Structure formats: structure tokens, C-alpha cells
Amino acid sequence: LLDSQEPIMPVVLRSSPLLWARVAAMVFACVAFSVALYGASLTHGTGDWCVFCWSFSFVGTLLIILVEMFGLQTRAPVSWKNFPITFGCYASLLCLSASIIFPLYFLKGYAGRNEMINCRIVSTVFSCLATIAYLSEVSLSKARPGEVASYMATAPGLLKVCETFVACIIFVFISEPISYNQNAATKWCLAVYCICFILSAAVIVMCVGDCTGCLPFSFARFLSTYALLAVGLYLSATIIWPIYKFDNKHGGQSHRPNSCGSSIGLCPWDKLLAISVLSALNFILYLADLIYSARLVFVNV
């Protein structure tokens, strides 16, 4: 009976800068959401989003540490060369967004110092620390020049994560309130955001799922062609959106309303401006993606 049992899985925990970066990020994220839930008095959905960012990052990092501690990488249903750095990049962006949104909605306009304000300040500080720790993890995990590495560890892979994250923020701003049904031009911008997001997300899923070899065509050629297409699409959206939202001749509003100064968070006009800025940012990211993809050398293993 004893001989037929499976051997006990050894626990291996090798100290390294990458491990300590993950542990630090996990602890900082845990403190951020614990303090926020304890006494920050979160009153609306924005606070729930920030808590989700911190708790999701904490749980995912804990899972990665446990899998590597027990040596279960080969049993994981994902490509372990791609998954940890992909998650680390998303976690850094989530914590970064929470570090910006949380003080904007829960510290702006509040005076005095009491337990609620102190908890909100502590959550903001530890959210910033978690962001720095996750950025350190990504920096330690990414591929070095000339190094043979998985796609998600390269610059184009990390840019794909940033592109999808920026697109998600655009979707939030463009749908609350709905600002894309003004005319055909703004609907075209929404189509651009959706098409590029779906294709970038599909690339990430294929890499993490380790199924890029199942494509009936060259993955490298697909990436280069898609990057070129995305640059053209986002260039059109970057030009069209501000014309139809801020030019008076096309039904836009060029000046910021006075009511925006007294509102908590971002008013509708601010969100329109944010969409313009994020569209330009994603255009730059896709342009960099195109340049890096053209220089990327794929090695068949």
C-alpha cells in the first residue's frame, strides 16, 4: 500500500529578487484592500473596483507563489512561461488605476483627519507601493535584448497587455454616459476600440494557452499584419474622436463646463477628453508594437 502511493510533492522556495518582489506586491495589495474594507467607508461602485484590483492582484500572486513553491508549473493548464509575467503586468496596471482612482474619489474634497481619512490615505499609499512592486516584478521577468524568451516576456507581448487595459478604460468612459451614438463617426471609433481589443486579447489568450501553433498561418506574420492594421485604425480614431467631441462645428463642446469643477471624480466632458488622450496613448502603443514586432525574431522550439 505504501509503495503504491504517489510521492509527496517537495516544497521548494528559492530566494530571489523576483520572489521578494512578488511577496512585497502581495503584502502591499493585501494591506491596501484590508484597510479599505476596515475603515475607509466606501460608498459607491468606484470603491468596489479599487478593492477588486487589490484583492485580485493579491489572490493571483499568492496562487503563482504556491504553484512555484510546490513545483506544479508543468501541471498548470496554461503556459507557465507566459502566465506569471502577463498576470504581473495586469496587476501593475490594476493597482496603478486604483492608485489614481481611489484618491480622486475618496480623498479629493475631504478636509480634516479622522479614522476614515487615515484609512483612505493608508490604502492609497500601499496601493502605490504595490504598483511599484509589480512593476519591479515585470522588470525582473521581461526578456533581455538577444535573449530567447516567451512572447509575453518580450516588448510586443507586454505592449499587448497595456493596449487591452487602455481599451478597457476607454470602454468604461465611453459607456457611462453613452457617448458613442452621436453619429456614424463616433460609432466608427467604438468599432476601432472593439476590433483592436478583441484581436489583442485573442493574441494574449493564445500565448497564455500555448496554442499559437494551432493557427493555419504564421503567427509572426499575423502579429506584424495586425499591428499595422491597428496603427491605421487607431490613427483614424485619434483624429476623428476629438473633432466630433470638441469642435463646435461638428456638434462638440470646446470648453469645459463650469459644473465640472464641483463634481466628484470625472464629469462627462472630462471623460470625453480622457478618451481622446487614451486613444492617442493606444496609438503610440500600437506604433511601438509594430516597430518591435518587425524586429522580433521567432525561434521554433
CSV table of C-alpha atoms in Angstrom, one decimal:
chain,number,residue,atom,x,y,z
A,1,LEU,CA,0.0,0.0,0.0
A,2,LEU,CA,2.7,2.4,0.9
A,3,ASP,CA,4.7,1.7,-2.3
A,4,SER,CA,1.6,2.4,-4.5
A,5,GLN,CA,1.1,5.9,-3.0
A,6,GLU,CA,2.3,8.9,-5.0
A,7,PRO,CA,5.4,10.5,-3.7
A,8,ILE,CA,4.9,13.6,-1.5
A,9,MET,CA,5.5,16.8,-3.5
A,10,PRO,CA,8.6,18.6,-2.2
A,11,VAL,CA,8.2,22.2,-1.2
A,12,VAL,CA,10.8,24.4,-2.9
A,13,LEU,CA,11.2,28.1,-2.1
A,14,ARG,CA,14.3,29.6,-3.7
A,15,SER,CA,15.1,33.1,-2.6
A,16,SER,CA,15.4,35.5,-5.5
A,17,PRO,CA,14.7,39.2,-6.2
A,18,LEU,CA,11.7,38.1,-8.3
A,19,LEU,CA,10.3,36.1,-5.3
A,20,TRP,CA,10.7,39.0,-3.0
A,21,ALA,CA,9.2,41.4,-5.4
A,22,ARG,CA,6.1,39.1,-5.6
A,23,VAL,CA,5.9,38.8,-1.8
A,24,ALA,CA,6.2,42.5,-1.4
A,25,ALA,CA,3.5,43.2,-4.0
A,26,MET,CA,1.2,40.6,-2.4
A,27,VAL,CA,1.6,42.1,1.1
A,28,PHE,CA,1.1,45.7,-0.1
A,29,ALA,CA,-2.0,44.8,-2.1
A,30,CYS,CA,-3.4,42.8,1.0
A,31,VAL,CA,-2.9,45.8,3.3
A,32,ALA,CA,-4.5,48.2,0.7
A,33,PHE,CA,-7.8,46.3,0.4
A,34,SER,CA,-7.8,45.2,4.1
A,35,VAL,CA,-7.5,48.8,5.4
A,36,ALA,CA,-10.1,50.0,2.8
A,37,LEU,CA,-12.6,47.4,3.9
A,38,TYR,CA,-11.9,48.0,7.6
A,39,GLY,CA,-12.5,51.8,7.8
A,40,ALA,CA,-12.5,53.7,4.5
A,41,SER,CA,-16.3,53.8,4.3
A,42,LEU,CA,-16.5,53.0,0.6
A,43,THR,CA,-19.9,54.3,-0.6
A,44,HIS,CA,-20.2,53.6,-4.3
A,45,GLY,CA,-19.0,51.3,-7.1
A,46,THR,CA,-15.7,53.0,-7.6
A,47,GLY,CA,-14.5,51.8,-4.2
A,48,ASP,CA,-15.6,48.3,-5.1
A,49,TRP,CA,-13.5,48.5,-8.2
A,50,CYS,CA,-10.4,49.5,-6.3
A,51,VAL,CA,-10.9,46.7,-3.8
A,52,PHE,CA,-11.3,44.3,-6.7
A,53,CYS,CA,-8.0,45.5,-8.2
A,54,TRP,CA,-6.1,44.9,-4.9
A,55,SER,CA,-7.8,41.6,-4.0
A,56,PHE,CA,-7.5,40.2,-7.5
A,57,SER,CA,-3.8,41.1,-7.6
A,58,PHE,CA,-3.2,39.5,-4.1
A,59,VAL,CA,-5.0,36.3,-4.9
A,60,GLY,CA,-3.3,35.8,-8.3
A,61,THR,CA,0.2,36.5,-6.9
A,62,LEU,CA,-0.5,34.1,-4.0
A,63,LEU,CA,-1.5,31.4,-6.5
A,64,ILE,CA,1.7,31.9,-8.6
A,65,ILE,CA,3.9,31.7,-5.5
A,66,LEU,CA,2.2,28.5,-4.3
A,67,VAL,CA,2.4,26.9,-7.7
A,68,GLU,CA,6.1,27.6,-8.0
A,69,MET,CA,6.7,26.6,-4.3
A,70,PHE,CA,5.1,23.1,-4.9
A,71,GLY,CA,6.6,22.7,-8.4
A,72,LEU,CA,3.3,22.5,-10.1
A,73,GLN,CA,4.2,24.5,-13.2
A,74,THR,CA,4.0,21.5,-15.6
A,75,ARG,CA,0.5,20.6,-14.3
A,76,ALA,CA,-0.9,24.1,-14.8
A,77,PRO,CA,-3.4,24.3,-17.7
A,78,VAL,CA,-1.5,27.4,-19.0
A,79,SER,CA,1.9,28.2,-20.4
A,80,TRP,CA,3.9,29.0,-17.3
A,81,LYS,CA,6.5,30.9,-19.3
A,82,ASN,CA,3.8,33.4,-20.3
A,83,PHE,CA,1.3,33.4,-17.5
A,84,PRO,CA,3.2,34.9,-14.5
A,85,ILE,CA,4.6,37.9,-16.4
A,86,THR,CA,1.2,38.5,-18.1
A,87,PHE,CA,-0.5,38.5,-14.7
A,88,GLY,CA,2.2,40.7,-13.2
A,89,CYS,CA,1.7,43.3,-15.9
A,90,TYR,CA,-2.1,43.3,-15.5
A,91,ALA,CA,-1.7,43.5,-11.7
A,92,SER,CA,0.6,46.5,-12.0
A,93,LEU,CA,-1.9,48.3,-14.3
A,94,LEU,CA,-4.8,47.4,-12.0
A,95,CYS,CA,-3.0,48.8,-8.9
A,96,LEU,CA,-1.9,51.8,-10.8
A,97,SER,CA,-5.5,52.6,-11.8
A,98,ALA,CA,-6.6,52.1,-8.2
A,99,SER,CA,-3.8,54.4,-7.0
A,100,ILE,CA,-5.2,57.1,-9.3
A,101,ILE,CA,-9.0,56.5,-8.9
A,102,PHE,CA,-9.1,55.9,-5.2
A,103,PRO,CA,-7.7,59.3,-4.0
A,104,LEU,CA,-9.7,61.1,-6.8
A,105,TYR,CA,-13.0,59.8,-5.5
A,106,PHE,CA,-12.3,59.3,-1.8
A,107,LEU,CA,-9.7,61.9,-0.8
A,108,LYS,CA,-10.4,64.8,-3.1
A,109,GLY,CA,-12.5,67.5,-1.3
A,110,TYR,CA,-12.3,65.9,2.1
A,111,ALA,CA,-10.8,68.0,4.9
A,112,GLY,CA,-9.7,67.1,8.4
A,113,ARG,CA,-8.1,63.9,9.8
A,114,ASN,CA,-10.2,61.2,11.3
A,115,GLU,CA,-10.1,57.4,11.1
A,116,MET,CA,-11.9,57.2,7.8
A,117,ILE,CA,-9.5,59.7,6.1
A,118,ASN,CA,-6.5,58.0,7.6
A,119,CYS,CA,-7.6,54.6,6.3
A,120,ARG,CA,-8.1,56.0,2.8
A,121,ILE,CA,-4.6,57.6,2.9
A,122,VAL,CA,-3.1,54.3,4.0
A,123,SER,CA,-4.9,52.4,1.3
A,124,THR,CA,-3.6,54.9,-1.3
A,125,VAL,CA,0.0,54.7,-0.1
A,126,PHE,CA,0.0,50.9,-0.1
A,127,SER,CA,-1.7,50.8,-3.5
A,128,CYS,CA,1.2,52.9,-4.8
A,129,LEU,CA,3.7,50.6,-3.2
A,130,ALA,CA,2.0,47.6,-4.7
A,131,THR,CA,2.2,49.2,-8.1
A,132,ILE,CA,6.0,49.8,-7.7
A,133,ALA,CA,6.4,46.2,-6.6
A,134,TYR,CA,4.5,44.7,-9.5
A,135,LEU,CA,6.5,47.0,-11.9
A,136,SER,CA,9.6,45.6,-10.4
A,137,GLU,CA,8.4,42.0,-10.9
A,138,VAL,CA,7.7,42.8,-14.6
A,139,SER,CA,11.1,44.4,-15.0
A,140,LEU,CA,12.8,41.3,-13.5
A,141,SER,CA,10.8,38.9,-15.6
A,142,LYS,CA,10.9,40.6,-19.0
A,143,ALA,CA,13.2,39.4,-21.8
A,144,ARG,CA,16.6,41.0,-22.2
A,145,PRO,CA,18.0,42.0,-25.6
A,146,GLY,CA,19.2,39.0,-27.5
A,147,GLU,CA,17.6,36.5,-25.0
A,148,VAL,CA,15.4,33.7,-26.2
A,149,ALA,CA,12.1,34.1,-24.2
A,150,SER,CA,8.4,33.5,-24.4
A,151,TYR,CA,6.4,36.1,-26.4
A,152,MET,CA,4.6,37.7,-23.4
A,153,ALA,CA,8.0,38.4,-21.9
A,154,THR,CA,9.0,40.5,-24.9
A,155,ALA,CA,8.2,44.1,-25.5
A,156,PRO,CA,5.4,43.4,-28.0
A,157,GLY,CA,3.8,40.9,-25.5
A,158,LEU,CA,3.8,43.5,-22.7
A,159,LEU,CA,2.5,46.1,-25.0
A,160,LYS,CA,-0.4,43.9,-25.8
A,161,VAL,CA,-1.3,43.8,-22.1
A,162,CYS,CA,-1.1,47.6,-22.0
A,163,GLU,CA,-3.2,48.0,-25.1
A,164,THR,CA,-6.0,45.8,-23.8
A,165,PHE,CA,-6.0,47.6,-20.5
A,166,VAL,CA,-6.2,51.1,-22.0
A,167,ALA,CA,-9.0,49.9,-24.2
A,168,CYS,CA,-11.0,48.6,-21.1
A,169,ILE,CA,-10.6,52.1,-19.6
A,170,ILE,CA,-11.9,53.6,-22.8
A,171,PHE,CA,-14.9,51.3,-22.7
A,172,VAL,CA,-15.7,52.4,-19.2
A,173,PHE,CA,-15.6,56.1,-20.1
A,174,ILE,CA,-17.4,55.8,-23.4
A,175,SER,CA,-20.3,53.9,-21.9
A,176,GLU,CA,-21.0,55.9,-18.7
A,177,PRO,CA,-22.6,58.1,-20.0
A,178,ILE,CA,-23.0,56.7,-23.5
A,179,SER,CA,-21.1,59.0,-25.8
A,180,TYR,CA,-20.6,57.0,-29.0
A,181,ASN,CA,-24.0,57.2,-30.6
A,182,GLN,CA,-23.8,60.8,-31.7
A,183,ASN,CA,-23.2,59.9,-35.3
A,184,ALA,CA,-21.5,57.4,-37.6
A,185,ALA,CA,-18.0,58.9,-37.0
A,186,THR,CA,-18.1,58.2,-33.2
A,187,LYS,CA,-19.6,54.8,-33.8
A,188,TRP,CA,-16.6,54.1,-36.1
A,189,CYS,CA,-14.3,55.0,-33.2
A,190,LEU,CA,-16.2,52.5,-31.0
A,191,ALA,CA,-15.7,49.8,-33.7
A,192,VAL,CA,-12.0,50.6,-33.8
A,193,TYR,CA,-11.7,50.2,-30.0
A,194,CYS,CA,-13.6,46.9,-30.1
A,195,ILE,CA,-11.8,45.3,-33.0
A,196,CYS,CA,-8.3,46.1,-31.7
A,197,PHE,CA,-9.2,45.0,-28.2
A,198,ILE,CA,-10.6,41.6,-29.3
A,199,LEU,CA,-7.6,40.8,-31.5
A,200,SER,CA,-5.1,41.9,-28.9
A,201,ALA,CA,-6.9,39.9,-26.2
A,202,ALA,CA,-7.0,36.9,-28.6
A,203,VAL,CA,-3.2,37.1,-29.0
A,204,ILE,CA,-2.8,37.1,-25.2
A,205,VAL,CA,-5.1,34.2,-24.7
A,206,MET,CA,-3.4,32.1,-27.4
A,207,CYS,CA,0.0,32.8,-25.9
A,208,VAL,CA,-1.0,32.0,-22.3
A,209,GLY,CA,-3.0,29.0,-23.5
A,210,ASP,CA,0.1,27.9,-25.6
A,211,CYS,CA,-1.9,27.3,-28.7
A,212,THR,CA,-0.2,29.7,-31.2
A,213,GLY,CA,1.0,26.7,-33.2
A,214,CYS,CA,-2.6,25.7,-33.9
A,215,LEU,CA,-3.1,28.6,-36.3
A,216,PRO,CA,-3.3,27.8,-40.0
A,217,PHE,CA,-0.9,30.6,-40.8
A,218,SER,CA,2.4,32.1,-39.5
A,219,PHE,CA,1.9,33.6,-36.0
A,220,ALA,CA,4.7,36.1,-36.6
A,221,ARG,CA,3.2,37.3,-39.9
A,222,PHE,CA,-0.2,37.7,-38.2
A,223,LEU,CA,1.3,39.8,-35.5
A,224,SER,CA,3.0,42.2,-37.9
A,225,THR,CA,-0.1,42.5,-40.1
A,226,TYR,CA,-2.4,43.1,-37.2
A,227,ALA,CA,0.0,45.7,-35.7
A,228,LEU,CA,0.0,47.6,-39.0
A,229,LEU,CA,-3.8,47.4,-39.2
A,230,ALA,CA,-4.2,48.6,-35.6
A,231,VAL,CA,-2.0,51.6,-36.1
A,232,GLY,CA,-4.1,52.7,-39.1
A,233,LEU,CA,-7.4,52.1,-37.2
A,234,TYR,CA,-6.2,53.9,-34.0
A,235,LEU,CA,-4.8,56.8,-36.1
A,236,SER,CA,-8.3,57.4,-37.6
A,237,ALA,CA,-10.0,57.2,-34.1
A,238,THR,CA,-7.4,59.5,-32.6
A,239,ILE,CA,-8.2,62.1,-35.2
A,240,ILE,CA,-12.0,61.6,-35.5
A,241,TRP,CA,-13.0,61.5,-31.8
A,242,PRO,CA,-11.7,65.0,-30.7
A,243,ILE,CA,-13.1,66.5,-33.9
A,244,TYR,CA,-16.7,65.4,-33.3
A,245,LYS,CA,-16.5,65.9,-29.5
A,246,PHE,CA,-14.7,69.2,-29.1
A,247,ASP,CA,-15.3,71.1,-32.4
A,248,ASN,CA,-18.4,73.3,-32.2
A,249,LYS,CA,-18.9,72.9,-36.0
A,250,HIS,CA,-19.4,69.2,-35.6
A,251,GLY,CA,-21.7,69.3,-32.5
A,252,GLY,CA,-18.9,69.2,-29.9
A,253,GLN,CA,-18.1,71.4,-26.9
A,254,SER,CA,-14.7,73.1,-26.9
A,255,HIS,CA,-14.8,74.5,-23.4
A,256,ARG,CA,-15.1,72.6,-20.1
A,257,PRO,CA,-18.4,73.3,-18.4
A,258,ASN,CA,-18.4,75.2,-15.1
A,259,SER,CA,-20.3,72.3,-13.4
A,260,CYS,CA,-17.3,70.0,-13.8
A,261,GLY,CA,-15.4,71.9,-11.1
A,262,SER,CA,-17.8,70.9,-8.4
A,263,SER,CA,-18.4,67.3,-9.4
A,264,ILE,CA,-16.7,64.3,-7.6
A,265,GLY,CA,-14.4,62.4,-9.9
A,266,LEU,CA,-14.7,63.0,-13.6
A,267,CYS,CA,-17.6,64.8,-15.3
A,268,PRO,CA,-18.9,63.7,-18.7
A,269,TRP,CA,-16.7,66.3,-20.5
A,270,ASP,CA,-13.6,65.1,-18.6
A,271,LYS,CA,-14.4,61.6,-19.7
A,272,LEU,CA,-14.6,62.7,-23.4
A,273,LEU,CA,-11.2,64.3,-23.0
A,274,ALA,CA,-9.8,61.2,-21.3
A,275,ILE,CA,-11.0,59.1,-24.3
A,276,SER,CA,-9.1,61.4,-26.6
A,277,VAL,CA,-5.9,61.1,-24.6
A,278,LEU,CA,-6.2,57.3,-24.2
A,279,SER,CA,-6.9,56.9,-27.9
A,280,ALA,CA,-3.6,58.8,-28.6
A,281,LEU,CA,-1.8,56.7,-26.0
A,282,ASN,CA,-3.0,53.4,-27.6
A,283,PHE,CA,-2.0,54.7,-31.0
A,284,ILE,CA,1.5,55.2,-29.6
A,285,LEU,CA,1.5,51.8,-28.0
A,286,TYR,CA,0.4,50.1,-31.3
A,287,LEU,CA,3.0,52.0,-33.2
A,288,ALA,CA,5.7,50.8,-30.8
A,289,ASP,CA,4.2,47.3,-31.1
A,290,LEU,CA,4.6,47.5,-34.9
A,291,ILE,CA,8.2,48.6,-34.6
A,292,TYR,CA,9.1,45.9,-32.1
A,293,SER,CA,7.2,43.2,-34.0
A,294,ALA,CA,9.1,43.9,-37.2
A,295,ARG,CA,12.4,43.4,-35.3
A,296,LEU,CA,11.2,40.3,-33.3
A,297,VAL,CA,12.8,37.0,-34.3
A,298,PHE,CA,10.7,33.9,-33.7
A,299,VAL,CA,12.5,30.7,-32.8
A,300,ASN,CA,10.7,27.3,-33.2
A,301,VAL,CA,11.5,25.0,-30.3
